[in-house]
């Protein structure tokens, strides 16, 4: 069983959105299920700070030993920070996907977009768990 | 094969109970990795011991007085050059000299066992039966009567020796013996597909559970899946049928000319074509490449460019845990195979640079070739 925390929002493409203390800023990463399916992550290609994305734009690429996957931006917004730690230790995505394995911090353009994402219950059923 | 259900090896229950990720491969449901992950499995084989279920491989048994002569007509290497108790890497070829399959033959005093790729069992069988004519030799497909575990890694001998009275130090590379391991009658071969020292154990499927628990577990071997196996063999430059070699490739192109024995005095299938290819020299060769740009992994099927001309696709490719960068194989025109040659690889819409490097990529393996 993969971990699917209650308080997060999810996409069908296996990204999560994690709220922060600042209501307009969220953390984006990939789910525990996704890291398990990909296997050992060896590179995460992330955008520059300041890059702007529309909802479901490709914001990066994740390369695992036996698989590669695009990363999709769950909501429209601007990147305010990227997780530099992933360059030296991409395995953080496997070990702690919802914590130290986050990928980008995003200034959300339309906070109401979050309402279009999957809830934890929706996502659990999406992955068949 | 179509319409048939996916087959399971005799170790299926053990893979499932270890929560292996099972995938369809060559008509079998096989473990691609266990929960510890491909990198850890790879590292276990490079530093200690890993165990692979490779029971999907096919085995044909040749018996009767003409068995060696028949195998020598079927294959390009020379079974006459080895004695009983020895194994040999060889291939079945088409009349054009291209690969039907690569295989290992084990020469016994009273039989020959040919081990072939799972995906090619039916094709190989049809080819062999078609070549048989009236030779005094009986051929039997014993694939379903054989369980096969590969025990690989520098500590393989140390781990296995307490389980058998056969003196394993006496079994040299590409030799085998017959004896009991963990009370199970086996062919114990010092062969493998990882570049490490190790053994392949062939035995009856009914003993699968006993053997598995004897060689897999804490203090024994780490269970390893096909994912780790593919990286291990790529790192040491061993060809994979369907990727590096197939029925459009001949042994000279694949740098496997050393398994072609034109002078063995036997008119084997593909010989005439290979004589001409050898005289002219192959127009392309397999090369290894390294992705010099960090963050890029060239996957099989990506287009390969020399200058601005598409010349081939990536044949094998992946991230090497030993070298910490991406590696792969492709075919280049013979005039452009020197190490250091720059090639371009179309990776998901981006043309990235890679460099031809010497194979094998990884040279620190514990395999003892003498």
CSV table of C-alpha atoms in Angstrom, one decimal:
chain,number,residue,atom,x,y,z
A,1,UNK,CA,0.0,0.0,0.0
A,2,UNK,CA,1.3,3.4,-0.9
A,3,UNK,CA,1.1,6.4,1.4
A,4,UNK,CA,-1.6,9.0,0.3
A,5,UNK,CA,-1.7,11.8,2.9
A,6,UNK,CA,-5.1,13.3,3.5
A,7,UNK,CA,-4.2,16.9,3.4
A,8,UNK,CA,-2.7,17.0,-0.1
A,9,UNK,CA,-4.2,17.4,-3.6
A,10,UNK,CA,-3.3,15.0,-6.4
A,11,UNK,CA,-3.3,14.7,-10.2
A,12,UNK,CA,-4.1,11.6,-12.2
A,13,UNK,CA,-0.4,11.9,-13.4
A,14,UNK,CA,0.8,11.2,-9.9
A,15,UNK,CA,1.9,14.7,-8.8
A,16,UNK,CA,0.9,16.1,-5.5
A,17,UNK,CA,0.3,19.6,-4.3
A,18,UNK,CA,1.1,20.3,-0.7
A,19,UNK,CA,-0.2,23.5,0.9
A,20,UNK,CA,2.2,25.7,2.9
A,21,UNK,CA,1.6,28.3,5.6
A,22,UNK,CA,1.4,30.9,2.9
A,23,UNK,CA,-1.9,30.2,1.2
A,24,UNK,CA,-0.7,31.2,-2.3
A,25,UNK,CA,2.4,29.0,-2.2
A,26,UNK,CA,2.4,25.2,-2.6
A,27,UNK,CA,5.0,22.5,-2.9
A,28,UNK,CA,4.8,20.1,-5.8
A,29,UNK,CA,6.3,16.6,-6.0
A,30,UNK,CA,5.4,13.1,-7.1
A,31,UNK,CA,3.5,10.6,-5.0
A,32,UNK,CA,4.7,7.6,-3.0
A,33,UNK,CA,2.9,5.4,-5.5
A,34,UNK,CA,4.7,7.1,-8.4
A,35,UNK,CA,8.2,6.8,-6.9
A,36,UNK,CA,7.5,3.1,-6.3
A,37,UNK,CA,6.5,2.6,-9.9
A,38,UNK,CA,9.4,4.5,-11.3
A,39,UNK,CA,12.0,2.8,-9.1
A,40,UNK,CA,15.4,4.2,-8.2
A,41,UNK,CA,15.5,7.9,-9.3
A,42,UNK,CA,18.8,9.0,-10.7
A,43,UNK,CA,18.1,12.5,-12.2
A,44,UNK,CA,15.4,15.1,-11.7
A,45,UNK,CA,15.5,17.8,-14.3
A,46,UNK,CA,13.8,20.9,-12.8
A,47,UNK,CA,12.9,24.3,-14.2
A,48,UNK,CA,14.5,27.7,-13.4
A,49,UNK,CA,13.1,29.9,-10.6
A,50,UNK,CA,10.8,32.3,-12.3
A,51,UNK,CA,9.5,29.9,-14.9
A,52,UNK,CA,5.8,30.2,-15.5
A,53,UNK,CA,3.5,27.2,-16.3
A,54,UNK,CA,-0.1,26.6,-17.2
A,55,UNK,CA,-2.0,23.8,-15.6
A,56,UNK,CA,-0.7,20.4,-16.8
A,57,UNK,CA,2.3,21.9,-18.6
A,58,UNK,CA,5.4,19.7,-18.4
A,59,UNK,CA,7.7,21.4,-15.8
A,60,UNK,CA,10.4,18.8,-15.7
A,61,UNK,CA,11.6,15.2,-16.3
A,62,UNK,CA,12.4,12.4,-13.9
A,63,UNK,CA,14.8,9.7,-14.9
A,64,UNK,CA,14.9,6.5,-12.9
A,65,UNK,CA,17.1,3.5,-13.5
A,66,UNK,CA,14.6,1.7,-15.7
A,67,UNK,CA,12.0,4.4,-16.6
A,68,UNK,CA,11.6,8.0,-17.5
A,69,UNK,CA,8.6,10.3,-17.0
A,70,UNK,CA,7.5,13.8,-17.6
A,71,UNK,CA,6.5,16.0,-14.6
A,72,UNK,CA,3.2,17.9,-15.0
A,73,UNK,CA,2.4,21.1,-13.2
A,74,UNK,CA,-0.8,20.5,-11.3
A,75,UNK,CA,-1.9,24.1,-11.2
A,76,UNK,CA,-0.9,27.3,-13.1
A,77,UNK,CA,1.7,29.4,-11.4
A,78,UNK,CA,5.3,30.6,-11.2
A,79,UNK,CA,8.2,28.7,-9.7
A,80,UNK,CA,9.6,30.5,-6.7
A,81,UNK,CA,12.1,27.8,-5.6
A,82,UNK,CA,13.4,24.4,-6.8
A,83,UNK,CA,14.7,21.7,-4.5
A,84,UNK,CA,18.4,22.0,-5.1
A,85,UNK,CA,19.0,19.0,-2.8
A,86,UNK,CA,17.7,16.7,-5.5
A,87,UNK,CA,20.7,17.4,-7.8
A,88,UNK,CA,23.1,15.8,-5.3
A,89,UNK,CA,20.7,13.2,-3.9
A,90,UNK,CA,17.8,12.3,-6.3
A,91,UNK,CA,17.1,9.3,-4.1
A,92,UNK,CA,15.2,11.7,-1.8
A,93,UNK,CA,12.3,11.3,-4.1
A,94,UNK,CA,12.2,7.6,-3.3
A,95,UNK,CA,12.9,7.9,0.4
A,96,UNK,CA,10.8,10.9,1.3
A,97,UNK,CA,8.5,11.8,-1.6
A,98,UNK,CA,6.2,14.1,0.5
A,99,UNK,CA,9.0,15.6,2.6
A,100,UNK,CA,12.6,16.2,1.5
A,101,UNK,CA,11.8,14.8,-1.9
A,102,UNK,CA,9.6,17.8,-3.0
A,103,UNK,CA,10.5,19.3,-6.4
A,104,UNK,CA,9.2,22.9,-6.9
A,105,UNK,CA,7.6,25.6,-4.9
A,106,UNK,CA,4.9,27.3,-6.9
A,107,UNK,CA,3.1,30.7,-6.5
A,108,UNK,CA,-0.4,29.7,-7.5
A,109,UNK,CA,-2.1,31.9,-10.1
A,110,UNK,CA,-5.7,30.9,-9.3
A,111,UNK,CA,-6.1,29.4,-5.9
A,112,UNK,CA,-9.5,28.0,-7.0
A,113,UNK,CA,-7.6,25.6,-9.4
A,114,UNK,CA,-6.7,23.5,-6.4
A,115,UNK,CA,-10.4,22.5,-6.2
A,116,UNK,CA,-10.1,20.8,-9.5
A,117,UNK,CA,-7.5,18.4,-8.3
A,118,UNK,CA,-8.1,14.9,-6.8
A,119,UNK,CA,-8.6,14.4,-3.1
A,120,UNK,CA,-6.7,11.7,-1.3
A,121,UNK,CA,-9.7,9.4,-1.5
A,122,UNK,CA,-10.1,10.1,-5.3
A,123,UNK,CA,-6.4,9.5,-5.8
A,124,UNK,CA,-6.4,6.3,-3.8
A,125,UNK,CA,-9.1,4.8,-5.9
A,126,UNK,CA,-7.4,6.1,-9.1
A,127,UNK,CA,-4.3,4.0,-8.2
A,128,UNK,CA,-6.5,1.1,-7.2
A,129,UNK,CA,-5.8,1.1,-3.5
B,1,UNK,CA,2.9,-18.4,-28.5
B,2,UNK,CA,-0.1,-16.0,-29.0
B,3,UNK,CA,-3.3,-17.0,-27.2
B,4,UNK,CA,-1.4,-18.9,-24.6
B,5,UNK,CA,-1.5,-17.8,-21.0
B,6,UNK,CA,1.6,-16.2,-19.4
B,7,UNK,CA,3.8,-18.9,-17.9
B,8,UNK,CA,5.2,-18.9,-14.4
B,9,UNK,CA,8.5,-20.2,-13.2
B,10,UNK,CA,8.7,-22.7,-10.3
B,11,UNK,CA,9.9,-19.8,-8.1
B,12,UNK,CA,6.7,-17.7,-8.7
B,13,UNK,CA,5.4,-18.0,-5.1
B,14,UNK,CA,8.7,-17.0,-3.7
B,15,UNK,CA,8.8,-13.8,-5.8
B,16,UNK,CA,5.3,-12.9,-4.9
B,17,UNK,CA,5.9,-13.5,-1.2
B,18,UNK,CA,9.0,-11.1,-1.4
B,19,UNK,CA,6.7,-8.6,-3.1
B,20,UNK,CA,8.6,-8.5,-6.3
B,21,UNK,CA,7.3,-6.4,-9.1
B,22,UNK,CA,6.3,-9.0,-11.7
B,23,UNK,CA,6.2,-8.2,-15.4
B,24,UNK,CA,5.5,-10.2,-18.6
B,25,UNK,CA,8.8,-11.1,-20.3
B,26,UNK,CA,9.2,-13.5,-23.2
B,27,UNK,CA,5.9,-15.3,-22.3
B,28,UNK,CA,6.8,-15.6,-18.6
B,29,UNK,CA,5.8,-13.6,-15.6
B,30,UNK,CA,9.1,-12.5,-14.2
B,31,UNK,CA,10.4,-10.4,-11.3
B,32,UNK,CA,11.9,-7.1,-12.7
B,33,UNK,CA,12.8,-6.0,-9.2
B,34,UNK,CA,12.2,-6.6,-5.5
B,35,UNK,CA,11.3,-3.8,-3.0
B,36,UNK,CA,15.0,-3.0,-2.2
B,37,UNK,CA,15.3,-1.6,-5.8
B,38,UNK,CA,17.5,-2.2,-8.8
B,39,UNK,CA,20.5,-0.2,-7.6
B,40,UNK,CA,20.8,-2.3,-4.3
B,41,UNK,CA,20.3,-5.5,-6.3
B,42,UNK,CA,23.0,-4.4,-8.7
B,43,UNK,CA,25.4,-3.5,-5.8
B,44,UNK,CA,24.8,-6.9,-4.1
B,45,UNK,CA,26.0,-8.7,-7.2
B,46,UNK,CA,29.0,-6.4,-7.7
B,47,UNK,CA,30.1,-6.6,-4.0
B,48,UNK,CA,28.7,-9.8,-2.5
B,49,UNK,CA,26.1,-12.3,-3.9
B,50,UNK,CA,22.8,-11.9,-5.8
B,51,UNK,CA,20.5,-14.7,-7.0
B,52,UNK,CA,18.5,-14.5,-10.2
B,53,UNK,CA,15.6,-16.8,-11.2
B,54,UNK,CA,16.3,-17.4,-14.9
B,55,UNK,CA,14.2,-20.5,-15.3
B,56,UNK,CA,12.5,-18.9,-18.3
B,57,UNK,CA,15.5,-19.7,-20.4
B,58,UNK,CA,15.1,-22.6,-22.8
B,59,UNK,CA,17.0,-25.8,-22.7
B,60,UNK,CA,17.4,-28.4,-25.5
B,61,UNK,CA,19.0,-31.7,-24.9
B,62,UNK,CA,20.9,-33.5,-27.7
B,63,UNK,CA,21.6,-37.2,-27.3
B,64,UNK,CA,22.8,-40.0,-29.6
B,65,UNK,CA,26.1,-40.7,-31.4
B,66,UNK,CA,25.9,-37.7,-33.9
B,67,UNK,CA,25.0,-35.1,-31.2
B,68,UNK,CA,28.3,-33.2,-31.3
B,69,UNK,CA,28.5,-33.3,-35.1
B,70,UNK,CA,24.9,-32.0,-35.3
B,71,UNK,CA,25.5,-29.2,-32.9
B,72,UNK,CA,28.6,-28.2,-34.8
B,73,UNK,CA,26.6,-27.9,-38.0
B,74,UNK,CA,24.0,-25.8,-36.2
B,75,UNK,CA,26.3,-23.4,-34.4
B,76,UNK,CA,29.2,-21.1,-35.4
B,77,UNK,CA,31.6,-21.9,-32.6
B,78,UNK,CA,33.4,-25.2,-32.4
B,79,UNK,CA,32.1,-27.7,-29.9
B,80,UNK,CA,35.0,-30.0,-31.0
B,81,UNK,CA,37.3,-27.5,-29.3
B,82,UNK,CA,36.0,-28.2,-25.8
B,83,UNK,CA,35.9,-31.4,-23.8
B,84,UNK,CA,33.3,-33.0,-21.6
B,85,UNK,CA,32.5,-30.8,-18.6
B,86,UNK,CA,33.0,-27.6,-20.5
B,87,UNK,CA,30.6,-24.9,-21.7
B,88,UNK,CA,30.9,-22.7,-24.8
B,89,UNK,CA,29.2,-19.4,-25.9
B,90,UNK,CA,28.0,-19.8,-29.4
B,91,UNK,CA,25.1,-18.9,-31.8
B,92,UNK,CA,22.6,-20.3,-34.2
B,93,UNK,CA,22.7,-18.3,-37.5
B,94,UNK,CA,20.6,-17.8,-40.6
B,95,UNK,CA,22.0,-18.7,-44.0
B,96,UNK,CA,22.8,-14.9,-44.3
B,97,UNK,CA,25.0,-15.3,-41.2
B,98,UNK,CA,22.8,-13.2,-38.9
B,99,UNK,CA,21.7,-14.3,-35.4
B,100,UNK,CA,18.7,-16.6,-34.9
B,101,UNK,CA,19.9,-16.7,-31.3
B,102,UNK,CA,22.9,-16.7,-29.1
B,103,UNK,CA,23.3,-19.6,-26.7
B,104,UNK,CA,25.5,-21.6,-24.4
B,105,UNK,CA,26.2,-25.3,-25.1
B,106,UNK,CA,27.2,-27.6,-22.2
B,107,UNK,CA,29.1,-30.7,-23.4
B,108,UNK,CA,28.5,-33.8,-21.3
B,109,UNK,CA,30.0,-37.3,-21.9
B,110,UNK,CA,26.6,-38.5,-23.2
B,111,UNK,CA,24.7,-35.4,-24.2
B,112,UNK,CA,24.8,-31.7,-25.1
B,113,UNK,CA,22.6,-29.2,-23.4
B,114,UNK,CA,21.9,-26.0,-25.3
B,115,UNK,CA,20.6,-23.0,-23.3
B,116,UNK,CA,18.7,-20.5,-25.4
B,117,UNK,CA,16.8,-17.2,-24.9
B,118,UNK,CA,13.3,-17.6,-23.6
B,119,UNK,CA,11.8,-15.4,-26.3
B,120,UNK,CA,13.4,-17.6,-29.0
B,121,UNK,CA,12.6,-21.1,-27.8
B,122,UNK,CA,10.0,-21.8,-30.5
B,123,UNK,CA,11.9,-20.2,-33.3
B,124,UNK,CA,15.1,-22.0,-32.3
B,125,UNK,CA,13.3,-25.3,-32.0
B,126,UNK,CA,11.7,-25.0,-35.4
B,127,UNK,CA,15.1,-24.1,-36.9
B,128,UNK,CA,16.9,-27.0,-35.3
B,129,UNK,CA,14.2,-29.6,-36.2
B,130,UNK,CA,14.3,-28.3,-39.8
B,131,UNK,CA,18.1,-28.9,-40.0
B,132,UNK,CA,18.0,-32.3,-38.4
B,133,UNK,CA,17.6,-34.5,-41.5
B,134,UNK,CA,18.5,-38.1,-40.8
B,135,UNK,CA,21.3,-37.6,-38.3
B,136,UNK,CA,21.5,-40.1,-35.5
B,137,UNK,CA,20.7,-37.6,-32.8
B,138,UNK,CA,17.6,-37.1,-30.6
B,139,UNK,CA,16.7,-33.5,-29.7
B,140,UNK,CA,14.4,-32.8,-26.8
B,141,UNK,CA,13.0,-29.5,-25.5
B,142,UNK,CA,13.5,-29.9,-21.7
B,143,UNK,CA,12.7,-26.2,-20.9
B,144,UNK,CA,9.8,-27.1,-18.6
B,145,UNK,CA,11.8,-29.7,-16.8
B,146,UNK,CA,14.6,-27.4,-15.7
B,147,UNK,CA,14.7,-24.8,-13.0
B,148,UNK,CA,17.7,-22.4,-13.2
B,149,UNK,CA,19.1,-20.1,-10.6
B,150,UNK,CA,22.1,-17.8,-11.3
B,151,UNK,CA,24.1,-17.2,-8.2
B,152,UNK,CA,26.4,-14.3,-9.0
B,153,UNK,CA,28.9,-12.1,-7.2
B,154,UNK,CA,32.5,-12.2,-5.8
B,155,UNK,CA,31.3,-14.1,-2.7
B,156,UNK,CA,29.4,-16.8,-4.6
B,157,UNK,CA,31.8,-19.6,-4.0
B,158,UNK,CA,32.2,-18.8,-0.3
B,159,UNK,CA,28.4,-18.7,0.1
B,160,UNK,CA,27.7,-21.9,-1.9
B,161,UNK,CA,30.6,-24.1,-0.7
B,162,UNK,CA,29.1,-25.1,2.6
B,163,UNK,CA,26.0,-26.3,0.8
B,164,UNK,CA,27.9,-28.9,-1.3
B,165,UNK,CA,30.5,-31.6,-1.2
B,166,UNK,CA,31.7,-30.7,-4.7
B,167,UNK,CA,34.9,-28.7,-4.5
B,168,UNK,CA,33.7,-25.5,-6.2
B,169,UNK,CA,37.3,-24.1,-6.4
B,170,UNK,CA,38.0,-26.9,-8.9
B,171,UNK,CA,35.2,-25.8,-11.3
B,172,UNK,CA,36.9,-23.2,-13.5
B,173,UNK,CA,35.3,-20.6,-15.7
B,174,UNK,CA,33.0,-22.0,-18.3
B,175,UNK,CA,33.3,-25.5,-16.8
B,176,UNK,CA,30.6,-27.4,-14.9
B,177,UNK,CA,30.2,-30.4,-12.6
B,178,UNK,CA,27.4,-32.6,-11.5
B,179,UNK,CA,26.6,-32.9,-7.8
B,180,UNK,CA,24.3,-32.0,-4.9
B,181,UNK,CA,23.7,-28.4,-3.7
B,182,UNK,CA,21.5,-28.2,-0.6
B,183,UNK,CA,20.7,-31.9,-1.1
B,184,UNK,CA,19.4,-31.2,-4.6
B,185,UNK,CA,21.0,-32.9,-7.7
B,186,UNK,CA,22.3,-30.1,-10.0
B,187,UNK,CA,24.5,-29.2,-12.9
B,188,UNK,CA,26.8,-26.6,-11.3
B,189,UNK,CA,28.2,-24.4,-14.0
B,190,UNK,CA,30.7,-21.5,-13.5
B,191,UNK,CA,28.9,-19.3,-16.0
B,192,UNK,CA,26.9,-16.1,-15.8
B,193,UNK,CA,25.8,-12.9,-17.3
B,194,UNK,CA,27.0,-10.2,-14.9
B,195,UNK,CA,30.8,-10.0,-15.3
B,196,UNK,CA,31.2,-11.3,-11.7
B,197,UNK,CA,32.3,-14.7,-10.6
B,198,UNK,CA,29.4,-17.0,-10.0
B,199,UNK,CA,27.5,-20.2,-10.8
B,200,UNK,CA,24.4,-21.3,-12.6
B,201,UNK,CA,22.5,-24.1,-11.0
B,202,UNK,CA,20.3,-26.3,-13.2
B,203,UNK,CA,17.9,-28.7,-11.4
B,204,UNK,CA,14.4,-30.2,-11.3
B,205,UNK,CA,11.6,-27.7,-10.7
B,206,UNK,CA,10.2,-29.8,-7.8
B,207,UNK,CA,13.2,-28.7,-5.8
B,208,UNK,CA,12.7,-25.0,-6.4
B,209,UNK,CA,11.6,-24.1,-2.9
B,210,UNK,CA,14.4,-26.0,-1.1
B,211,UNK,CA,17.0,-24.5,-3.4
B,212,UNK,CA,15.6,-20.9,-3.2
B,213,UNK,CA,15.7,-20.8,0.6
B,214,UNK,CA,19.1,-22.4,0.6
B,215,UNK,CA,20.7,-19.6,-1.5
B,216,UNK,CA,18.4,-16.6,-0.9
B,217,UNK,CA,18.1,-14.7,2.4
B,218,UNK,CA,20.0,-12.8,5.0
B,219,UNK,CA,23.6,-14.0,5.1
B,220,UNK,CA,23.1,-15.7,1.7
B,221,UNK,CA,22.2,-14.1,-1.7
B,222,UNK,CA,20.1,-11.0,-2.3
B,223,UNK,CA,17.1,-11.8,-4.7
B,224,UNK,CA,17.7,-9.9,-7.9
B,225,UNK,CA,15.4,-9.2,-10.8
B,226,UNK,CA,15.7,-8.7,-14.6
B,227,UNK,CA,16.2,-5.0,-14.2
B,228,UNK,CA,19.5,-5.4,-12.3
B,229,UNK,CA,20.5,-8.3,-14.6
B,230,UNK,CA,20.1,-6.0,-17.7
B,231,UNK,CA,22.3,-3.3,-16.2
B,232,UNK,CA,24.9,-5.7,-14.9
B,233,UNK,CA,25.3,-7.4,-18.3
B,234,UNK,CA,25.3,-4.0,-20.1
B,235,UNK,CA,28.1,-2.6,-17.9
B,236,UNK,CA,30.3,-5.5,-18.9
B,237,UNK,CA,29.4,-5.3,-22.6
B,238,UNK,CA,27.5,-8.7,-22.9
B,239,UNK,CA,25.1,-8.8,-25.8
B,240,UNK,CA,21.4,-9.1,-25.3
B,241,UNK,CA,19.4,-10.8,-28.0
B,242,UNK,CA,16.6,-8.5,-29.3
B,243,UNK,CA,18.6,-5.4,-28.4
B,244,UNK,CA,22.2,-5.7,-29.4
B,245,UNK,CA,21.9,-8.6,-31.7
B,246,UNK,CA,19.1,-10.0,-33.8
B,247,UNK,CA,18.4,-11.5,-37.2
B,248,UNK,CA,19.7,-8.4,-39.0
B,249,UNK,CA,23.1,-8.4,-37.3
B,250,UNK,CA,26.0,-10.7,-38.0
B,251,UNK,CA,28.7,-11.7,-35.4
B,252,UNK,CA,31.4,-9.6,-37.0
B,253,UNK,CA,29.3,-6.5,-36.7
B,254,UNK,CA,28.5,-7.4,-33.1
B,255,UNK,CA,32.2,-7.9,-32.2
B,256,UNK,CA,31.5,-11.5,-31.7
B,257,UNK,CA,33.8,-12.7,-34.5
B,258,UNK,CA,35.6,-14.7,-31.8
B,259,UNK,CA,32.7,-17.2,-31.6
B,260,UNK,CA,32.9,-17.8,-35.4
B,261,UNK,CA,35.2,-20.7,-36.3
B,262,UNK,CA,35.3,-20.7,-40.1
B,263,UNK,CA,38.2,-23.1,-40.0
B,264,UNK,CA,36.6,-25.8,-37.9
B,265,UNK,CA,36.0,-28.0,-40.9
B,266,UNK,CA,32.3,-28.2,-40.6
B,267,UNK,CA,29.8,-26.6,-43.1
B,268,UNK,CA,27.7,-24.9,-40.4
B,269,UNK,CA,24.7,-22.7,-41.2
B,270,UNK,CA,25.7,-19.2,-42.2
B,271,UNK,CA,29.3,-20.1,-42.9
B,272,UNK,CA,29.3,-19.1,-46.6
B,273,UNK,CA,27.8,-15.8,-45.9
B,274,UNK,CA,30.2,-15.1,-43.1
B,275,UNK,CA,33.2,-16.0,-45.3
B,276,UNK,CA,32.2,-13.2,-47.7
B,277,UNK,CA,31.4,-10.7,-44.9
B,278,UNK,CA,34.8,-11.4,-43.2
B,279,UNK,CA,36.6,-11.0,-46.5
B,280,UNK,CA,35.0,-7.6,-47.2
B,281,UNK,CA,35.0,-6.5,-43.6
B,282,UNK,CA,31.7,-5.5,-41.8
B,283,UNK,CA,30.3,-2.1,-42.8
B,284,UNK,CA,29.2,-1.3,-39.3
B,285,UNK,CA,30.2,-2.3,-35.8
B,286,UNK,CA,28.6,-2.2,-32.4
B,287,UNK,CA,30.0,0.5,-30.1
B,288,UNK,CA,29.6,1.5,-26.5
B,289,UNK,CA,28.8,5.1,-25.7
B,290,UNK,CA,28.7,7.2,-22.6
B,291,UNK,CA,26.4,10.1,-22.1
B,292,UNK,CA,28.7,12.9,-21.0
B,293,UNK,CA,25.9,15.3,-20.3
B,294,UNK,CA,24.6,14.9,-16.7
B,295,UNK,CA,20.9,14.3,-16.4
B,296,UNK,CA,20.5,12.4,-19.7
B,297,UNK,CA,19.8,8.7,-20.0
B,298,UNK,CA,19.7,7.3,-23.6
B,299,UNK,CA,16.9,4.7,-23.6
B,300,UNK,CA,16.6,1.9,-26.2
B,301,UNK,CA,15.0,3.1,-29.4
B,302,UNK,CA,16.2,6.7,-29.3
B,303,UNK,CA,17.6,7.9,-32.6
B,304,UNK,CA,21.4,8.0,-33.0
B,305,UNK,CA,23.1,10.6,-35.2
B,306,UNK,CA,26.7,10.8,-36.6
B,307,UNK,CA,27.3,14.4,-37.6
B,308,UNK,CA,23.7,15.2,-38.8
B,309,UNK,CA,22.9,11.8,-40.3
B,310,UNK,CA,20.7,9.3,-38.5
B,311,UNK,CA,22.7,6.1,-38.4
B,312,UNK,CA,21.0,3.8,-35.9
B,313,UNK,CA,19.0,3.7,-32.7
B,314,UNK,CA,20.1,3.1,-29.1
B,315,UNK,CA,20.2,-0.7,-28.8
B,316,UNK,CA,20.8,-1.1,-25.1
B,317,UNK,CA,20.9,1.9,-22.8
B,318,UNK,CA,20.5,2.8,-19.2
B,319,UNK,CA,22.1,4.4,-16.1
B,320,UNK,CA,25.1,2.5,-14.9
B,321,UNK,CA,25.2,2.4,-11.1
B,322,UNK,CA,28.8,1.4,-11.2
B,323,UNK,CA,30.0,4.3,-13.3
B,324,UNK,CA,27.4,6.8,-12.2
B,325,UNK,CA,26.5,7.9,-15.7
B,326,UNK,CA,24.4,6.7,-18.5
B,327,UNK,CA,25.8,4.2,-21.0
B,328,UNK,CA,24.5,2.4,-24.1
B,329,UNK,CA,25.2,0.6,-27.3
B,330,UNK,CA,24.6,1.4,-31.0
B,331,UNK,CA,25.9,0.5,-34.4
B,332,UNK,CA,28.1,2.9,-36.3
B,333,UNK,CA,29.8,2.8,-39.7
B,334,UNK,CA,33.1,1.1,-39.4
B,335,UNK,CA,35.0,4.3,-40.3
B,336,UNK,CA,33.6,6.0,-37.2
B,337,UNK,CA,34.0,3.6,-34.3
B,338,UNK,CA,37.1,5.0,-32.6
B,339,UNK,CA,36.7,5.8,-28.9
B,340,UNK,CA,36.2,9.6,-28.5
B,341,UNK,CA,34.0,9.9,-31.6
B,342,UNK,CA,31.1,12.2,-30.9
B,343,UNK,CA,27.6,11.1,-31.6
B,344,UNK,CA,24.2,12.7,-31.1
B,345,UNK,CA,21.2,11.1,-29.4
B,346,UNK,CA,17.7,12.4,-29.8
B,347,UNK,CA,16.5,12.2,-26.2
B,348,UNK,CA,12.8,13.1,-25.8
B,349,UNK,CA,13.0,16.0,-28.4
B,350,UNK,CA,16.5,17.2,-27.4
B,351,UNK,CA,19.7,16.3,-29.3
B,352,UNK,CA,22.3,15.5,-26.7
B,353,UNK,CA,26.0,14.6,-27.2
B,354,UNK,CA,27.5,11.2,-26.3
B,355,UNK,CA,30.9,9.8,-26.8
B,356,UNK,CA,32.1,6.4,-28.1
B,357,UNK,CA,33.9,4.6,-25.4
B,358,UNK,CA,35.7,1.3,-25.1
B,359,UNK,CA,33.6,-1.8,-24.1
B,360,UNK,CA,33.3,-3.3,-21.6
B,361,UNK,CA,32.3,-0.1,-19.7
B,362,UNK,CA,33.0,-1.7,-16.4
B,363,UNK,CA,36.2,-3.7,-16.0
B,364,UNK,CA,36.5,-4.4,-12.2
B,365,UNK,CA,34.3,-7.6,-12.3
B,366,UNK,CA,35.4,-10.6,-10.3
B,367,UNK,CA,34.9,-13.1,-13.1
B,368,UNK,CA,38.0,-15.3,-13.5
B,369,UNK,CA,38.4,-16.1,-17.1
B,370,UNK,CA,41.2,-18.7,-16.8
